[in-house]
Coordinates of C-alpha atoms and ligand atoms in Angstrom, one line a residue:
M1 CA -41.9 -93.5 79.3
S2 CA -42.7 -95.1 82.3
E3 CA -44.7 -92.6 84.3
D4 CA -46.0 -89.2 83.4
Y5 CA -43.6 -86.5 84.6
H6 CA -44.7 -83.0 83.4
Q7 CA -45.5 -82.2 87.1
M8 CA -41.5 -83.0 87.8
W9 CA -40.9 -80.7 84.6
S10 CA -42.7 -78.2 84.9
D11 CA -41.8 -77.9 89.2
L12 CA -38.0 -77.7 87.2
G13 CA -39.5 -74.2 85.6
L14 CA -39.4 -75.7 82.1
N15 CA -41.5 -74.7 79.1
L16 CA -43.5 -77.7 79.0
E17 CA -44.6 -77.2 75.1
A18 CA -41.1 -76.7 74.0
H19 CA -39.7 -79.0 76.1
D20 CA -42.7 -81.6 74.2
A21 CA -41.4 -80.8 71.0
L22 CA -38.1 -81.8 71.9
L23 CA -38.7 -84.7 73.1
E24 CA -40.5 -86.5 70.1
G25 CA -38.2 -85.1 67.9
L26 CA -35.6 -86.7 70.1
A27 CA -37.9 -90.3 70.6
Q28 CA -38.3 -90.3 67.0
A29 CA -34.4 -90.2 65.9
Y30 CA -33.7 -92.2 68.2
R31 CA -36.6 -94.8 66.5
E32 CA -35.3 -93.8 63.7
I33 CA -31.3 -94.4 64.1
F34 CA -30.9 -96.9 67.1
L35 CA -34.0 -99.3 67.1
T36 CA -34.1 -100.0 63.0
Q37 CA -30.1 -101.5 63.6
E38 CA -30.4 -105.5 62.7
H39 CA -28.3 -107.9 65.1
R40 CA -27.8 -105.4 67.8
P41 CA -26.3 -107.0 71.1
K42 CA -29.5 -108.0 74.1
G43 CA -27.2 -105.4 76.2
M44 CA -28.4 -102.4 74.6
Q45 CA -31.4 -102.8 75.7
Y46 CA -30.0 -101.5 79.2
F47 CA -29.6 -98.3 77.0
D48 CA -32.3 -98.2 74.8
F49 CA -33.8 -98.0 78.9
V50 CA -32.1 -95.2 80.1
M51 CA -32.4 -93.0 76.7
S52 CA -36.4 -93.7 76.6
E53 CA -36.3 -92.6 80.3
I54 CA -33.8 -89.6 79.4
H55 CA -35.7 -86.6 80.7
G56 CA -37.6 -88.6 83.4
L57 CA -36.5 -91.3 85.6
R58 CA -32.5 -90.1 85.7
V59 CA -33.7 -86.7 86.1
K60 CA -36.3 -88.1 88.7
E61 CA -33.1 -89.5 90.3
L62 CA -31.4 -86.7 90.8
L63 CA -34.7 -84.9 92.7
D64 CA -34.8 -87.7 94.5
A65 CA -30.4 -87.4 95.4
R66 CA -31.0 -83.9 96.1
E67 CA -34.3 -84.3 98.9
N68 CA -31.1 -86.7 100.6
G69 CA -29.0 -84.0 100.5
R70 CA -27.0 -84.5 97.9
K71 CA -25.3 -82.0 95.1
V72 CA -25.9 -81.7 91.3
V73 CA -23.5 -81.0 89.8
G74 CA -23.0 -79.9 85.8
S75 CA -20.7 -79.8 83.3
F76 CA -19.1 -79.1 79.9
C77 CA -15.7 -80.7 79.7
V78 CA -14.2 -83.6 80.5
F79 CA -11.4 -81.8 82.1
V80 CA -14.2 -81.2 85.0
P81 CA -12.6 -83.8 87.3
E82 CA -15.5 -86.3 88.6
E83 CA -13.7 -87.8 91.7
I84 CA -14.0 -85.0 93.4
I85 CA -17.8 -84.4 92.7
L86 CA -18.2 -87.8 93.9
A87 CA -16.2 -87.6 97.2
A88 CA -18.1 -84.9 98.3
D89 CA -21.4 -86.9 97.6
G90 CA -22.2 -85.5 94.7
I91 CA -22.9 -86.4 91.0
S92 CA -22.2 -85.6 88.4
V93 CA -23.7 -84.7 85.1
G94 CA -22.5 -83.8 81.9
L95 CA -24.7 -81.4 80.2
C96 CA -25.7 -82.4 76.6
T97 CA -25.0 -80.2 73.6
G98 CA -26.1 -82.1 70.6
A99 CA -28.9 -80.3 69.8
E100 CA -29.9 -77.5 67.1
F101 CA -32.7 -76.3 69.5
G102 CA -33.2 -72.4 70.6
F103 CA -30.6 -71.3 68.4
A104 CA -32.6 -68.0 67.5
E105 CA -32.7 -67.6 71.5
A106 CA -29.1 -68.3 71.8
E107 CA -28.1 -66.0 69.0
Q108 CA -29.5 -63.1 70.8
L109 CA -27.0 -63.3 73.1
L110 CA -24.1 -64.9 71.2
P111 CA -22.5 -64.2 68.0
R112 CA -24.0 -66.1 65.0
N113 CA -20.6 -67.6 64.3
T114 CA -20.1 -69.4 67.6
C115 CA -19.8 -73.2 67.4
S116 CA -23.1 -75.1 68.0
L117 CA -22.0 -76.9 70.7
I118 CA -22.0 -73.5 72.5
K119 CA -25.1 -72.2 70.5
S120 CA -27.1 -75.7 71.8
A121 CA -25.6 -75.0 76.1
F122 CA -27.7 -71.8 75.5
G123 CA -30.2 -72.7 73.4
F124 CA -31.1 -75.9 76.0
K125 CA -31.3 -72.8 79.0
L126 CA -32.9 -69.7 76.8
S127 CA -35.9 -72.3 75.6
G128 CA -36.2 -73.9 79.0
V129 CA -36.1 -77.7 77.8
C130 CA -33.3 -78.8 79.5
P131 CA -34.5 -80.7 82.8
Y132 CA -30.5 -82.3 84.5
L133 CA -29.3 -78.3 83.9
E134 CA -32.6 -76.8 85.7
A135 CA -31.5 -79.7 88.1
C136 CA -27.9 -78.6 89.3
D137 CA -26.9 -76.9 92.5
M138 CA -23.5 -76.2 90.5
V139 CA -22.3 -75.7 87.0
V140 CA -19.2 -75.8 85.9
G141 CA -16.8 -73.9 83.3
E142 CA -13.9 -74.0 82.2
N143 CA -11.1 -71.3 79.9
T144 CA -11.1 -74.2 77.2
C145 CA -11.1 -72.2 73.9
D146 CA -12.3 -69.0 73.6
G147 CA -15.9 -69.5 72.3
K148 CA -16.5 -71.1 75.9
K149 CA -14.4 -68.8 77.8
K150 CA -16.3 -65.9 76.9
A151 CA -19.6 -67.4 76.5
Y152 CA -19.5 -68.5 80.1
E153 CA -19.3 -65.0 81.2
M154 CA -23.1 -64.5 79.4
F155 CA -23.8 -67.9 81.2
A156 CA -23.6 -67.0 84.8
P157 CA -26.4 -64.7 85.4
L158 CA -28.3 -67.5 83.5
V159 CA -27.9 -70.6 86.3
R160 CA -27.9 -71.0 89.4
N161 CA -24.5 -71.1 90.5
L162 CA -21.8 -71.2 88.1
F163 CA -18.0 -71.8 89.1
V164 CA -15.4 -71.7 86.3
M165 CA -12.4 -73.2 86.4
D166 CA -9.1 -71.4 84.7
M167 CA -7.3 -73.9 82.6
P168 CA -3.8 -73.8 81.3
Q169 CA -2.7 -73.9 77.6
M170 CA 0.3 -75.6 77.7
K171 CA 1.9 -79.0 79.4
T172 CA 4.5 -77.4 80.4
E173 CA 5.8 -77.2 84.1
S174 CA 3.5 -74.6 84.8
G175 CA 1.0 -75.0 83.2
R176 CA 0.0 -78.1 85.4
A177 CA 0.8 -75.9 88.2
L178 CA -2.2 -73.9 86.7
L179 CA -4.6 -77.6 86.6
K180 CA -3.7 -78.2 90.1
T181 CA -4.5 -74.7 91.5
E182 CA -7.5 -74.8 90.1
Y183 CA -8.5 -78.1 90.9
E184 CA -8.4 -77.3 94.8
R185 CA -10.1 -74.6 94.5
F186 CA -12.6 -76.6 93.2
L187 CA -12.1 -78.9 95.8
D188 CA -12.9 -76.4 98.3
A189 CA -15.8 -75.4 96.3
M190 CA -17.4 -78.8 96.7
E191 CA -17.2 -78.7 100.2
K192 CA -18.6 -75.7 100.6
L193 CA -21.5 -76.9 97.9
S194 CA -22.0 -80.1 100.2
G195 CA -20.9 -79.0 103.6
K196 CA -18.7 -82.7 103.4
T197 CA -14.8 -82.9 104.2
I198 CA -13.5 -84.8 101.7
T199 CA -11.0 -86.8 102.8
S200 CA -7.8 -88.6 101.5
E201 CA -10.3 -92.5 102.0
K202 CA -13.4 -90.6 100.0
L203 CA -11.3 -89.6 97.2
R204 CA -9.3 -93.2 96.8
E205 CA -13.6 -94.6 97.1
S206 CA -14.8 -92.1 94.3
T207 CA -11.7 -92.5 92.6
D208 CA -11.8 -96.2 92.4
I209 CA -16.0 -96.1 91.2
V210 CA -14.5 -93.7 88.0
N211 CA -11.5 -95.5 87.8
K212 CA -14.3 -98.6 87.2
K213 CA -16.2 -96.8 84.5
R214 CA -13.6 -96.0 82.9
R215 CA -12.1 -99.5 82.8
A216 CA -15.3 -101.2 81.7
M217 CA -15.5 -98.5 78.7
H218 CA -11.4 -99.6 78.1
R219 CA -13.2 -103.3 77.5
L220 CA -15.6 -102.1 75.3
S221 CA -12.9 -100.5 73.4
K222 CA -10.9 -103.9 72.6
L223 CA -13.9 -105.8 71.7
R224 CA -14.1 -103.2 69.1
A225 CA -10.9 -103.9 68.0
V226 CA -11.9 -107.7 66.5
N227 CA -13.1 -108.0 63.1
P228 CA -15.8 -108.2 62.5
T229 CA -16.9 -105.8 65.4
S230 CA -19.0 -106.9 67.3
I231 CA -21.2 -104.2 68.0
S232 CA -21.9 -100.6 65.7
G233 CA -20.4 -97.6 65.4
L234 CA -23.6 -95.8 66.4
D235 CA -24.4 -98.6 69.5
A236 CA -20.7 -97.7 71.0
L237 CA -21.0 -93.5 70.5
L238 CA -24.2 -93.4 72.7
I239 CA -22.7 -95.8 75.6
N240 CA -20.1 -92.9 75.3
Q241 CA -22.4 -90.4 75.4
V242 CA -25.1 -92.3 77.9
F243 CA -21.2 -92.2 80.3
F244 CA -21.7 -88.9 81.1
Y245 CA -25.2 -89.4 83.4
D246 CA -26.1 -92.6 84.0
D247 CA -25.3 -93.6 88.2
P248 CA -21.3 -94.3 87.6
A249 CA -22.0 -98.2 89.2
R250 CA -25.3 -99.0 87.7
F251 CA -23.5 -97.4 84.3
T252 CA -20.7 -99.6 85.2
D253 CA -22.1 -102.9 85.4
S254 CA -24.5 -102.5 82.5
V255 CA -21.0 -102.0 79.8
N256 CA -19.9 -105.2 82.0
K257 CA -22.7 -107.4 81.0
L258 CA -22.4 -105.9 77.6
C259 CA -18.8 -107.1 77.3
N260 CA -19.7 -110.3 78.2
E261 CA -21.4 -110.7 75.7
L262 CA -19.6 -109.5 73.0
E263 CA -17.1 -111.9 74.1
Q264 CA -19.9 -114.4 73.2
R265 CA -20.6 -112.7 69.9
V266 CA -16.2 -111.9 69.0
E267 CA -15.5 -116.1 69.9
Q268 CA -19.0 -116.9 67.7
K269 CA -18.9 -114.6 64.9
P270 CA -20.3 -113.0 62.9
G271 CA -19.8 -109.8 64.0
V272 CA -23.0 -106.8 63.4
V273 CA -21.4 -106.8 60.2
P274 CA -19.1 -108.4 57.5
H275 CA -15.7 -108.6 58.6
T276 CA -15.1 -106.6 54.9
S277 CA -16.6 -103.7 56.0
P278 CA -15.1 -100.7 55.7
R279 CA -13.7 -99.6 59.5
I280 CA -13.4 -96.0 60.3
L281 CA -12.2 -94.2 62.8
I282 CA -13.9 -90.7 63.8
S283 CA -11.7 -88.3 65.1
G284 CA -12.3 -84.3 66.8
C285 CA -15.0 -82.4 68.2
P286 CA -17.2 -83.7 71.0
M287 CA -20.5 -85.9 70.2
A288 CA -22.7 -85.0 72.3
V289 CA -26.6 -86.4 72.6
P290 CA -28.1 -86.1 70.3
N291 CA -25.7 -85.8 67.7
W292 CA -25.6 -88.7 65.7
K293 CA -25.5 -87.2 61.9
I294 CA -22.1 -88.3 60.9
P295 CA -22.2 -91.8 62.2
A296 CA -25.7 -92.2 61.2
I297 CA -24.2 -91.5 57.7
V298 CA -21.0 -94.0 57.9
Q299 CA -23.1 -96.7 58.9
N300 CA -25.8 -95.9 56.4
A301 CA -23.0 -96.4 53.6
N302 CA -22.0 -99.8 54.9
A303 CA -18.6 -98.3 56.8
V304 CA -18.3 -99.2 60.5
I305 CA -17.1 -97.6 63.4
V306 CA -14.6 -98.2 65.0
G307 CA -13.4 -96.1 67.6
E308 CA -14.0 -92.4 68.5
E309 CA -11.8 -89.9 69.2
S310 CA -12.8 -87.5 70.5
C311 CA -13.4 -86.5 74.1
V312 CA -17.0 -88.7 74.2
G313 CA -15.4 -91.3 73.6
E314 CA -11.3 -92.2 74.3
R315 CA -9.8 -89.2 74.9
G316 CA -12.1 -88.7 77.4
T317 CA -12.2 -91.9 79.0
R318 CA -8.6 -93.3 78.2
N319 CA -6.1 -93.3 81.3
E320 CA -7.1 -94.2 85.3
T321 CA -6.2 -92.2 88.0
E322 CA -3.6 -93.8 90.5
T323 CA -5.0 -94.5 93.6
D324 CA -1.5 -94.8 95.3
G325 CA -1.2 -92.0 97.9
N326 CA -1.5 -91.4 101.1
N327 CA -3.0 -88.7 101.5
L328 CA -5.1 -86.0 99.9
N329 CA -2.6 -83.7 98.6
A330 CA -0.9 -86.7 96.9
L331 CA -4.2 -88.6 96.0
L332 CA -5.0 -85.1 93.9
D333 CA -1.9 -85.1 91.9
N334 CA -2.7 -88.0 90.7
I335 CA -5.8 -86.6 89.6
V336 CA -3.7 -83.5 87.8
D337 CA -1.5 -86.1 86.0
R338 CA -4.3 -88.1 85.0
Y339 CA -6.8 -85.1 84.0
F340 CA -3.2 -83.3 82.2
K341 CA -2.3 -86.0 80.1
I342 CA -5.9 -85.3 78.2
Y343 CA -4.6 -83.3 74.9
C344 CA -7.6 -81.0 73.7
A345 CA -7.0 -79.0 70.8
I346 CA -7.0 -75.4 72.8
F347 CA -3.1 -77.0 74.0
T348 CA -0.3 -75.9 72.0
P349 CA 1.6 -77.9 70.6
N350 CA -0.6 -80.6 71.0
Q351 CA 1.3 -83.5 69.0
S352 CA 0.0 -86.2 71.7
R353 CA -2.8 -85.9 69.7
L354 CA -2.0 -87.1 66.6
E355 CA 0.3 -89.7 68.1
H356 CA -3.2 -91.4 70.1
I357 CA -5.1 -91.0 66.6
K358 CA -1.8 -93.0 65.3
E359 CA -2.2 -95.6 67.6
M360 CA -6.0 -95.9 67.8
V361 CA -5.7 -96.5 63.5
S362 CA -3.8 -99.2 64.2
T363 CA -5.2 -100.5 67.4
Y364 CA -8.7 -101.2 66.1
K365 CA -7.1 -101.5 62.6
A366 CA -8.8 -98.2 60.9
D367 CA -9.3 -98.3 57.4
G368 CA -9.6 -94.8 57.1
V369 CA -9.9 -91.5 59.5
I370 CA -13.1 -89.3 59.2
H371 CA -12.3 -86.0 60.9
Y372 CA -15.1 -84.2 62.4
A373 CA -15.2 -80.8 63.3
L374 CA -17.7 -78.2 64.3
Q375 CA -18.1 -75.1 62.0
F376 CA -16.5 -72.1 64.3
C377 CA -14.6 -74.3 66.0
Q378 CA -11.1 -72.8 65.1
P379 CA -9.2 -75.3 68.1
Y380 CA -10.3 -78.8 65.8
Q381 CA -10.4 -77.1 62.4
M382 CA -6.7 -75.6 62.7
E383 CA -5.7 -78.9 64.2
A384 CA -7.2 -81.0 61.0
G385 CA -5.3 -79.6 58.3
Q386 CA -2.6 -80.4 60.3
I387 CA -3.6 -84.4 61.0
E388 CA -4.7 -85.5 57.7
N389 CA -0.9 -83.7 56.0
K390 CA 1.0 -86.0 58.8
L391 CA -1.7 -89.4 58.4
E392 CA -2.4 -88.4 54.5
S393 CA 1.5 -88.7 54.2
E394 CA 2.0 -91.6 56.6
G395 CA -0.8 -94.1 53.8
I396 CA -3.3 -93.2 56.2
P397 CA -7.2 -91.8 54.1
V398 CA -8.2 -89.1 56.0
L399 CA -11.9 -87.5 54.8
R400 CA -12.3 -83.4 56.9
I401 CA -15.6 -83.1 57.6
E402 CA -16.7 -78.7 58.7
T403 CA -20.2 -79.1 59.9
D404 CA -23.0 -78.3 62.2
Y405 CA -25.8 -80.0 64.0
S406 CA -28.5 -78.8 61.1
Q407 CA -29.6 -80.9 58.4
E408 CA -28.8 -78.9 55.5
D409 CA -25.9 -80.6 54.7
A410 CA -26.4 -84.0 55.3
G411 CA -27.1 -84.7 51.8
Q412 CA -23.9 -83.4 50.7
I413 CA -21.8 -85.2 53.5
R414 CA -23.5 -88.3 52.7
T415 CA -22.2 -88.2 49.7
R416 CA -18.1 -86.9 50.5
V417 CA -18.7 -90.4 52.6
E418 CA -19.9 -92.2 50.3
A419 CA -16.9 -91.3 48.5
F420 CA -14.1 -91.7 50.9
I421 CA -15.3 -95.0 51.4
E422 CA -15.6 -96.2 47.7
R423 CA -11.5 -95.0 47.7
I424 CA -10.8 -96.9 50.8
T425 CA -12.3 -100.0 49.9
A426 CA -10.8 -99.6 46.2
Ligands
LIG1 S1 -11.7 -81.0 76.5 S2 -12.0 -81.1 73.3 S3 -14.8 -81.2 76.1 S4 -13.2 -78.4 75.5 S5 -16.2 -77.5 70.1 S6 -16.8 -75.6 72.5 S7 -13.7 -76.5 71.3 S8 -15.3 -73.9 69.6 S9 -15.9 -79.4 73.4 FE1 -14.6 -79.9 74.8 FE2 -12.9 -80.3 77.1 FE3 -11.7 -79.6 75.1 FE4 -12.8 -82.3 75.2 FE5 -14.9 -74.9 71.8 FE6 -14.4 -76.1 69.7 FE7 -17.2 -75.4 70.7 FE8 -16.2 -77.6 71.7

């Protein structure tokens, strides 16, 4: 890190000892998993820098922005529209929930059979190690799965200002109407929080900023479709993870610069791995920083991940928000239309997810799909069986993995992944 940020972390009320331990573990894992990769594009240096300053410079930027009157809004789900946050001059940060930290404290409040993602959110708060959470003026929860919905009841007294949005469970007209009502309520809450009026001009501008960020990700995805692939799955996942908390314009610029470099690589060949490397699509629960377990295992087995059907991936970034419409209501409708297409497993039925997985397999020329579900995540575990049956019946090999954030099952998963790769290359 470029500076000593201990005073800033102390002012935020972090537990310095626990936080130092977290950062040390994170830095070591990053060195071992990311920095040992070969043939990395130069453009990844920016993302290495972002990661090295994950709790430093970016947090300082957020605090400086707060000093200047901007509000910081944290969230746990891709259903929280960044367009609305930015239109109120707020800053959106995705709160990472990808590490097994503070689970003992979390289990004092939550049942042990809660998914790691939810436990991680509580663990970070209860052990005082997340500067992002402490820098938030508002945290947004959403009634997606039952686990999150009930957990927010216990989260409310722990954080400064929790706003919970209700969520539809079906893609019906009344489901869409509910999402619109909730986004209107969120827009009002953002205006109150910021003291600023969201005009149609501001909403159009903010939509444009978020669309540019998505467009850069679409460009990156397209490049990953080329064989041999020019970027590793781990690096692409990292970019998808940084998507949630970097400054949007700077992020967009950095991804576009990286894509310029990748385009040259695509022309010149060879890629980051040989063109014979098995190509894998990951599908399932989101992988927040620093959840790199499965991708690292896949990569060490000499396969390459070419796409993520995940909220930290294409489920979260696909589809732009339309910017036509000359009043606030029309622009808000565009936002509702875009987000209503997200096919999280909390929806029933959820056929679009299967269709998109198949589309991704074909676009990215994947040889097989690894379905990743967290233990105790009923929505994704329940869908896993249906997805496996359908894909296998169409000749697409699938490996189902259920895991958590511990490393205890890493050896067993490695064996299964290696056997799967043997199967698809036979
Ligand atoms: S839109 S996937 S980000 S809810 S892993 S907490 S589902 S029990 S994360 Fe998600 Fe929004 Fe849906 Fe995406 Fe529950 Fe499952 Fe845990 Fe999960």
